[in-house]
Amino acid sequence: MKLRWLMAVLLVAGLAAGSFWRNRVADAATGSVERGEDIARTAESLRARLVETRRDFHMHPELSNREERTARVVAERLRALGLDEVKTGVGKHGVVALLKGKQPGGVVAVRADMDALPIQETLNVPYKSRNDGVKHACGHDVHMTVQLGVAEVLSKMRDQIRGTVKFIFQPAEEGVPPGEEGGAKLMIAEGCLENPRPSAIFGLHVMPNIEVGQIGVNSGPAMASSDRFAITLRGKKVHGAYPHDGIDTVVVAAECISALQSIRSRRINTQEPLVITIGSIHGGNRFNIIADEVRLEGTMRTLNEDVRAQAMAMMKQTLAGVTSAYGATYELEFGGNNPVTYNDPALVAATLPTMKRVLGDANITTPRPQMGAEDYSLYQKVIPGFFYFLGVGNQSKGITAMIHTPEFDADENSLVIGVKVMTNVLLDYLDGKSGKP
């Protein structure tokens, strides 16, 4: 009898507990939807301001480590929004700001890059670049605009923020000028991820081959590592009529280029992506003199850190073999290195429900990991990160040109979409709701 009574009590308690948690989950889901609707309305109200901001950045592009005006505009906007701390001069021209919610909680970071490229603007648009030979051809004007939009939306809803959002505006993502430091590496070294330290970092990148209204998501590898290299080949100068008395580094260079390509085709698992590109070759000083030095420059990219290490070792081995066969010598230098942009699978899984709620399942795409690279990957070496792609293409409007081209442009409808998605992502992360039913 006592056993039956105990089982009945446990059954009732279990049903009550189940009902309680179902109600809690339902309330949380309802709250997220209602908050998302508020965010959408606020983001939409900012449409004109977002377009104006993006066009201002686009008309005034600045190269890596030269983002003085850009940083000033960003910092002024953040201060006007009343963010709690706005630090400038981090990593040369970087800006780091905090937005503290009124409820206790954790810390999450979001990053946007600020630099432009040495590319001539060819589009005849009202917001055409006013800096000759410089253009926001990689969409960093969009990245900054979206992040400022997120800051503005969140500044209006501090009472709903559980914790702190750290905004990182980073210079020199495209690579620092020779002899200088910068980019994510210097930002991290100067403490952008400390005081307070975020538990995760989010970021986005425009992508013209994804239609506006959609985003691209990769779990695990999203973008390749990037290793810039320089090879110096040394031989012996002699009159071109007597090559047997010298060591011709032009011939050696030709052999090296061919041999380096065999690393990808014959020595690395064919199912592993790897690119070894020689982008420039310089040597010799006269038509009838055997060149005693040739310099090659290029880039190596892969989606696997083990393959990256193997390929580096194989490049050294290959160059040593070819040069020794000709009696020449070589030097190989790697620099400007970025690891694989690797999205933490658990963080991606936890964030996807938020993205689907905001945009709908059909607008979440899964592009193949690409061989472009990002120094955002350096943040991911410190804390878990999720870097996704914001669709800015629009075939019906003819907006299809790829990034890093003179014709690149972005559908400005992506600005509001970017703000909506990232704002929800950050809030849900701090709530701990992402990925829960």
Tab-separated table of N, CA and C in Angstrom, residues 50-61 69-70 73 127 130 136 141 145:
chain	number	residue	atom	x	y	z
A	50	LEU	N	21.421	53.548	-41.307
A	50	LEU	CA	22.374	52.510	-41.676
A	50	LEU	C	22.907	52.731	-43.090
A	51	VAL	N	22.013	53.056	-44.006
A	51	VAL	CA	22.432	53.311	-45.388
A	51	VAL	C	23.370	54.515	-45.435
A	52	GLU	N	23.015	55.563	-44.705
A	52	GLU	CA	23.857	56.764	-44.670
A	52	GLU	C	25.240	56.456	-44.102
A	53	THR	N	25.270	55.668	-43.035
A	53	THR	CA	26.550	55.312	-42.412
A	53	THR	C	27.412	54.495	-43.355
A	54	ARG	N	26.797	53.487	-43.967
A	54	ARG	CA	27.565	52.636	-44.888
A	54	ARG	C	28.135	53.449	-46.042
A	55	ARG	N	27.353	54.368	-46.575
A	55	ARG	CA	27.815	55.162	-47.704
A	55	ARG	C	28.925	56.134	-47.296
A	56	ASP	N	28.839	56.644	-46.081
A	56	ASP	CA	29.905	57.518	-45.592
A	56	ASP	C	31.218	56.742	-45.494
A	57	PHE	N	31.168	55.554	-44.902
A	57	PHE	CA	32.379	54.728	-44.827
A	57	PHE	C	32.892	54.403	-46.225
A	58	HIS	N	31.965	54.096	-47.145
A	58	HIS	CA	32.373	53.695	-48.492
A	58	HIS	C	33.044	54.848	-49.234
A	59	MET	N	32.580	56.062	-48.993
A	59	MET	CA	33.164	57.216	-49.683
A	59	MET	C	34.512	57.619	-49.112
A	60	HIS	N	34.816	57.159	-47.906
A	60	HIS	CA	36.062	57.561	-47.246
A	60	HIS	C	36.860	56.334	-46.797
A	61	PRO	N	37.239	55.463	-47.724
A	61	PRO	CA	37.981	54.257	-47.350
A	61	PRO	C	39.414	54.577	-46.968
A	69	ARG	N	40.442	58.387	-39.828
A	69	ARG	CA	39.087	58.961	-39.876
A	69	ARG	C	38.060	57.917	-39.501
A	70	THR	N	38.228	56.711	-40.031
A	70	THR	CA	37.270	55.640	-39.757
A	70	THR	C	37.149	55.388	-38.260
A	73	VAL	N	35.280	58.260	-36.478
A	73	VAL	CA	33.832	58.201	-36.687
A	73	VAL	C	33.207	57.110	-35.824
A	127	TYR	N	27.751	57.029	-53.883
A	127	TYR	CA	28.664	56.853	-52.759
A	127	TYR	C	30.045	56.366	-53.216
A	130	ARG	N	35.959	58.489	-52.607
A	130	ARG	CA	36.594	59.768	-52.855
A	130	ARG	C	38.111	59.704	-52.665
A	136	HIS	N	36.441	50.199	-50.485
A	136	HIS	CA	35.921	49.143	-49.613
A	136	HIS	C	35.401	48.024	-50.520
A	141	ASP	N	32.927	48.180	-44.934
A	141	ASP	CA	31.992	49.270	-44.662
A	141	ASP	C	30.656	48.718	-44.167
A	145	THR	N	29.053	49.091	-40.304
A	145	THR	CA	27.708	49.649	-40.209
A	145	THR	C	26.780	48.730	-39.435
